[in-house]
CSV table of N, CA, C and O in Angstrom, one decimal:
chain,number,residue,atom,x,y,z
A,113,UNK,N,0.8,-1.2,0.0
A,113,UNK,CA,0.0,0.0,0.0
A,113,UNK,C,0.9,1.3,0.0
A,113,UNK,O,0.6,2.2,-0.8
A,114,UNK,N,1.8,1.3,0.8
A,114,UNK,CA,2.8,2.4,0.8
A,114,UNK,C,3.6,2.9,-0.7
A,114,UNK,O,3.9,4.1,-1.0
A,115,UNK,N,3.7,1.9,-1.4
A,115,UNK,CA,4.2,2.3,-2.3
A,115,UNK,C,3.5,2.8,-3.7
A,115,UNK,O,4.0,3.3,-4.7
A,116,UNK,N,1.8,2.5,-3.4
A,116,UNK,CA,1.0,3.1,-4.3
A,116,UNK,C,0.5,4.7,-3.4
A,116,UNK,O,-0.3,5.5,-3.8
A,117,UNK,N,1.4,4.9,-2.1
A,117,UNK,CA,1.2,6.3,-1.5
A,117,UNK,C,2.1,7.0,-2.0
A,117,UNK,O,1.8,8.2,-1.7
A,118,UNK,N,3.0,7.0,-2.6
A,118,UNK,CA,4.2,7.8,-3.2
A,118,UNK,C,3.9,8.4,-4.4
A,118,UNK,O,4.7,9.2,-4.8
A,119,UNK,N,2.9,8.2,-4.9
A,119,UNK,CA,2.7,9.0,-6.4
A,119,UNK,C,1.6,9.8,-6.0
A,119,UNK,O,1.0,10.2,-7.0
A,120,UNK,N,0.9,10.2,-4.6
A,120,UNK,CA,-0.3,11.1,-3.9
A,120,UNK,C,0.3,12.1,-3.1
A,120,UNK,O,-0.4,13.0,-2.9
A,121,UNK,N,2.1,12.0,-2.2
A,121,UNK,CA,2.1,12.8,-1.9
A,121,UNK,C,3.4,13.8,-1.8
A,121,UNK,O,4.6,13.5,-1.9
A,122,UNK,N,2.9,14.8,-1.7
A,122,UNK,CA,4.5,16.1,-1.7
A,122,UNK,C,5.1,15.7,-0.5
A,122,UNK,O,4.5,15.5,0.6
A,123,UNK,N,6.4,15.7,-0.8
A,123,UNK,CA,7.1,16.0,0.5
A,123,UNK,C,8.1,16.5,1.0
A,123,UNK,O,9.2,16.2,0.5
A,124,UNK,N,8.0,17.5,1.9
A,124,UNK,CA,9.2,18.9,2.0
A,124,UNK,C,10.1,18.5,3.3
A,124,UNK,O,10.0,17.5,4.0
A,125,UNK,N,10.7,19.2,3.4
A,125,UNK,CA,12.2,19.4,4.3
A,125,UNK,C,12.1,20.7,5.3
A,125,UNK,O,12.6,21.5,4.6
A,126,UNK,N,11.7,21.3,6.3
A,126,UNK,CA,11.4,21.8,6.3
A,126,UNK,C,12.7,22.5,7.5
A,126,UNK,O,13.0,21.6,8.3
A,127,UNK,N,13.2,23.5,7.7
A,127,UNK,CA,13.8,24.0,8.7
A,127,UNK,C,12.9,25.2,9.3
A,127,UNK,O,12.7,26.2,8.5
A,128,UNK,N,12.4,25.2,10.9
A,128,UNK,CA,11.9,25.9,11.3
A,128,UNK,C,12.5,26.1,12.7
A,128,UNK,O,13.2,25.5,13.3
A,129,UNK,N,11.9,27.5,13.0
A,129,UNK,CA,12.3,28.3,14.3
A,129,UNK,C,11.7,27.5,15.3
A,129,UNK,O,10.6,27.2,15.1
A,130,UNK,N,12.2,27.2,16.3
A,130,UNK,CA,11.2,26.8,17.8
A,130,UNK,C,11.9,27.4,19.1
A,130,UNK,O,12.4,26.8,20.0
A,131,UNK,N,11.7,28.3,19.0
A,131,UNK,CA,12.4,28.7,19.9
A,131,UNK,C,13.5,29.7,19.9
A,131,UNK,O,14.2,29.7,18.9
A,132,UNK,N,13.7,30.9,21.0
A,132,UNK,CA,14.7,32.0,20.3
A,132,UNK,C,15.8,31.6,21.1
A,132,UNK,O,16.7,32.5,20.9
A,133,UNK,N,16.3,30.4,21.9
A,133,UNK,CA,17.6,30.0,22.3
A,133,UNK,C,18.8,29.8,21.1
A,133,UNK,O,18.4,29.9,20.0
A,134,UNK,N,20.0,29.4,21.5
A,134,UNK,CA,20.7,29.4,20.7
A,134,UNK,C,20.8,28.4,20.0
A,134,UNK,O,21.1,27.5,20.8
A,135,UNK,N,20.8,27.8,18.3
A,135,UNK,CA,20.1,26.2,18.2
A,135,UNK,C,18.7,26.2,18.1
A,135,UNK,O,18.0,25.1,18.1
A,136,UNK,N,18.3,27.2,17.9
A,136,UNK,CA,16.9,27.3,17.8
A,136,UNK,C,16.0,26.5,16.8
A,136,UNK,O,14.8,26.5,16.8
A,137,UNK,N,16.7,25.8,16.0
A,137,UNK,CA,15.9,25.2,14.8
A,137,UNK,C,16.3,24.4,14.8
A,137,UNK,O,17.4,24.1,15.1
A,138,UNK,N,14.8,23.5,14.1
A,138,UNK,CA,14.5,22.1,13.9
A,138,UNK,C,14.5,22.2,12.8
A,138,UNK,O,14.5,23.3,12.3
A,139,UNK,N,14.3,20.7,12.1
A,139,UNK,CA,14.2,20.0,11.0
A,139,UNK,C,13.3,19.1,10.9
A,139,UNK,O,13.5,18.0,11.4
A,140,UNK,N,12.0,19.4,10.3
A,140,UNK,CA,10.7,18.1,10.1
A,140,UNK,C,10.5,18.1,8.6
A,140,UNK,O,10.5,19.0,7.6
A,141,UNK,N,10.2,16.7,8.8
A,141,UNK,CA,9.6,16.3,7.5
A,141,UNK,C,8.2,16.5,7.3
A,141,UNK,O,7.5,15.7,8.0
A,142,UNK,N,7.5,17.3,6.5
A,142,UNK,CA,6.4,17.4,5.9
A,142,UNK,C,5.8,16.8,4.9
A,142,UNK,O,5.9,17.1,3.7
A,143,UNK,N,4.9,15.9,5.4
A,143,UNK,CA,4.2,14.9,4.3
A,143,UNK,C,2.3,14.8,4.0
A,143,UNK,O,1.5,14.0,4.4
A,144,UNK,N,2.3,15.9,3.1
A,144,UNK,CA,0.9,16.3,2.6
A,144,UNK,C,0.6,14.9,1.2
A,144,UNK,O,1.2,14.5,0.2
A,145,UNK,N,-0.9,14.2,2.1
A,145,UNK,CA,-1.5,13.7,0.8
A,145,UNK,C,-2.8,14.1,0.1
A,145,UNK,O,-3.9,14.1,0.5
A,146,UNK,N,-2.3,14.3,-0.9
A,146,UNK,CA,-2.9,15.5,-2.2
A,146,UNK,C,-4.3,14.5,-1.7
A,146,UNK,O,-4.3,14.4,-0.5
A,147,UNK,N,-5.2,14.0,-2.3
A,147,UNK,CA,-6.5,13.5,-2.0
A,147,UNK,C,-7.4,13.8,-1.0
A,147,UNK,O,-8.5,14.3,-1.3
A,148,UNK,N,-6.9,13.5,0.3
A,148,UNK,CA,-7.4,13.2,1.5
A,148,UNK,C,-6.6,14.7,2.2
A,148,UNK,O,-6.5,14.5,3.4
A,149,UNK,N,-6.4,15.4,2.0
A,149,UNK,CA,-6.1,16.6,3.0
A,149,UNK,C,-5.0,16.5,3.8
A,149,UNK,O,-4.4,17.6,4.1
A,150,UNK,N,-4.7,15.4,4.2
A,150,UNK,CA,-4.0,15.1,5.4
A,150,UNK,C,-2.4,15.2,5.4
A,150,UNK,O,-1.7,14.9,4.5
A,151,UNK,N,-2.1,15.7,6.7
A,151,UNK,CA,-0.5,16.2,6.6
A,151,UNK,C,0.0,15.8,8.4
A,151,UNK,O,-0.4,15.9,9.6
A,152,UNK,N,1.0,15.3,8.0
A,152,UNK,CA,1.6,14.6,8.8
A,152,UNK,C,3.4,15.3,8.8
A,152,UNK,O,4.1,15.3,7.8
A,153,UNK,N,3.7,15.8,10.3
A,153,UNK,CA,4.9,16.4,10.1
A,153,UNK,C,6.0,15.6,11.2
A,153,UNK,O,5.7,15.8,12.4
A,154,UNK,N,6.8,15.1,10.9
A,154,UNK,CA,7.7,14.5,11.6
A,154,UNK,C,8.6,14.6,11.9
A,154,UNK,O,9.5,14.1,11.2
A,155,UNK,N,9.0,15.4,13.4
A,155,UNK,CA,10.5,16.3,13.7
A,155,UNK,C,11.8,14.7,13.4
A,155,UNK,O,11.7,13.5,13.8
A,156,UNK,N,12.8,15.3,12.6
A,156,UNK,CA,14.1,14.6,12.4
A,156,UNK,C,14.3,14.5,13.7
A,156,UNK,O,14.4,15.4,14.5
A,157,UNK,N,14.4,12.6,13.8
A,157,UNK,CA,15.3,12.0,15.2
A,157,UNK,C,15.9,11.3,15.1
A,157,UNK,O,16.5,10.9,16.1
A,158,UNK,N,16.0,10.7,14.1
A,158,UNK,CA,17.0,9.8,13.4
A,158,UNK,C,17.9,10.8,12.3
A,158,UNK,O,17.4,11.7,11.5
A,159,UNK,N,19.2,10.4,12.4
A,159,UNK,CA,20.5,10.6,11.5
A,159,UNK,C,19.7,10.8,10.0
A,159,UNK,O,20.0,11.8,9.3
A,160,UNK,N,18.8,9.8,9.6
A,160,UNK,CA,18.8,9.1,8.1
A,160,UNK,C,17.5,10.0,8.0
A,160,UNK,O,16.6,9.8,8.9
A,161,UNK,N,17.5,11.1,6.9
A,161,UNK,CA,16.3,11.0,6.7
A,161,UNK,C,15.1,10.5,5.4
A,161,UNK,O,14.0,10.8,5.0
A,162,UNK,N,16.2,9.5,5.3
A,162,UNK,CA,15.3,8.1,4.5
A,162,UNK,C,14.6,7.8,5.6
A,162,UNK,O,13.6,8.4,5.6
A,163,UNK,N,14.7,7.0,6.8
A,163,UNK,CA,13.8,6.9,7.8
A,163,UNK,C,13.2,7.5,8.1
A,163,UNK,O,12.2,7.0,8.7
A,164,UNK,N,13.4,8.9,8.1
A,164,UNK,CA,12.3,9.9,8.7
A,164,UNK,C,10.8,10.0,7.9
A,164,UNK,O,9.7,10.2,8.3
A,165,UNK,N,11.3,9.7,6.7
A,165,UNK,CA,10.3,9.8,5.7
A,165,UNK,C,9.4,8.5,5.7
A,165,UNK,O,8.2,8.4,5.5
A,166,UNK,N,10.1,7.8,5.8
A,166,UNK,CA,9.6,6.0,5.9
A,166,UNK,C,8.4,6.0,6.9
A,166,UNK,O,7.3,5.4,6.6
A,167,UNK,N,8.7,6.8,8.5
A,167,UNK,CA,8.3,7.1,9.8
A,167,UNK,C,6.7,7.2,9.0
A,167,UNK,O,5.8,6.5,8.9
A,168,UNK,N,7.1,8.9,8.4
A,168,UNK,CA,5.9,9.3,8.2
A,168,UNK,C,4.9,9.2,7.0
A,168,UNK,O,3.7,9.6,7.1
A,169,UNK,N,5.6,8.5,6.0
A,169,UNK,CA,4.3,7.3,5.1
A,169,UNK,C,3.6,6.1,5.8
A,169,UNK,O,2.5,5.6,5.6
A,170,UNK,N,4.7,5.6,6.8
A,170,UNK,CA,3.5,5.0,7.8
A,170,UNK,C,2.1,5.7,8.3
A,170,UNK,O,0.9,5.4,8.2
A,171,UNK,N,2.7,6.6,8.8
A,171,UNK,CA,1.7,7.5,9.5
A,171,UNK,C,0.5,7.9,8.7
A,171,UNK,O,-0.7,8.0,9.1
A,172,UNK,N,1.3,8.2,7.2
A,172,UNK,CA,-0.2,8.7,6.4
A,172,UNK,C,-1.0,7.2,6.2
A,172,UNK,O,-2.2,7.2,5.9
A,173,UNK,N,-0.3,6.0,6.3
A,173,UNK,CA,-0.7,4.9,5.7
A,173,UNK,C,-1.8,4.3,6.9
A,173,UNK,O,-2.9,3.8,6.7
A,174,UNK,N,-1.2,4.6,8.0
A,174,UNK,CA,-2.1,4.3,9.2
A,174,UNK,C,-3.3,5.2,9.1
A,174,UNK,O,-4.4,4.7,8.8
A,175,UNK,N,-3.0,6.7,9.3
A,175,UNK,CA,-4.5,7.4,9.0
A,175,UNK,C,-5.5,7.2,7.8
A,175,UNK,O,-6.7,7.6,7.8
A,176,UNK,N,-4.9,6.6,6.7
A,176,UNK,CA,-5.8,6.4,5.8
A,176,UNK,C,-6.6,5.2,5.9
A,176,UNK,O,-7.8,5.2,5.7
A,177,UNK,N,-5.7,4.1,6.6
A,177,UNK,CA,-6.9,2.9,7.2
A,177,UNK,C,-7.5,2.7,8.5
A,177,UNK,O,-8.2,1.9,9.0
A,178,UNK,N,-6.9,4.4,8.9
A,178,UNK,CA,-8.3,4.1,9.8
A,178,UNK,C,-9.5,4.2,10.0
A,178,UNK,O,-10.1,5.1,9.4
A,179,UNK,N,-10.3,3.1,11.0
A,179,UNK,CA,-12.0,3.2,10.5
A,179,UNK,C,-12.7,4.3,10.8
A,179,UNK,O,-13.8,4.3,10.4
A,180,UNK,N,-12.1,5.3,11.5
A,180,UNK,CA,-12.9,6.7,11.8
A,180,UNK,C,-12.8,7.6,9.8
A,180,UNK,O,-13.5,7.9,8.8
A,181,UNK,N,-11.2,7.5,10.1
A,181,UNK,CA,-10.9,8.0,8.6
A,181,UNK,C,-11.9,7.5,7.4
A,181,UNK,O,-12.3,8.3,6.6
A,182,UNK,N,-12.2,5.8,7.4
A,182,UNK,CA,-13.2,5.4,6.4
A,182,UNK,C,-15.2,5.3,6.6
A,182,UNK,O,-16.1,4.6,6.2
A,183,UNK,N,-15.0,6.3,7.3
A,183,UNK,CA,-16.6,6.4,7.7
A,183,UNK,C,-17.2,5.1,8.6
A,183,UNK,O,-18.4,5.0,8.8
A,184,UNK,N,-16.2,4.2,9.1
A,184,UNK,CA,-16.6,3.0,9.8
A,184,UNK,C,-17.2,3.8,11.7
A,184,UNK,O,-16.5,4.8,12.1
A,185,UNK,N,-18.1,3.4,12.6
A,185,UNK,CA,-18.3,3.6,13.5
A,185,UNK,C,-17.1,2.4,14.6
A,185,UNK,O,-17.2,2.5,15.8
């Protein structure tokens, strides 16, 4: 299933502020699927961000089968 998720969604790199300490910026992966709305952002915590990204196609893969997500009670 994951791998028919890869042609639905964008996926960015994102470096952002959190904070005005010194070091203040993170790095998340941002993963929008075009269809279904849904966006799933996952701060880098691993080295690889082949994994980071892997993380969060799960995540879209999990909210897409879930039964609230498919109209199931």
């Amino acid at each position: 299933m994951i791998d028919d998720l890869w042609k639905d969604v964008d996926i960015r790199v994102i470096d952002q502020r959190i904070g005005a300490g010194v070091g203040g910026m993170d790095t998340v992966i941002r993963v929008l699927h075009r269809p279904s709305g849904i966006i799933v952002e996952v701060p880098r915590v691993t080295g690889s961000q082949f994994n980071d990204r892997a993380v969060a196609m799960d995540m879209i893969a999990a909210a897409l089968t879930h039964p609230q997500y498919r109209g199931e009670p």
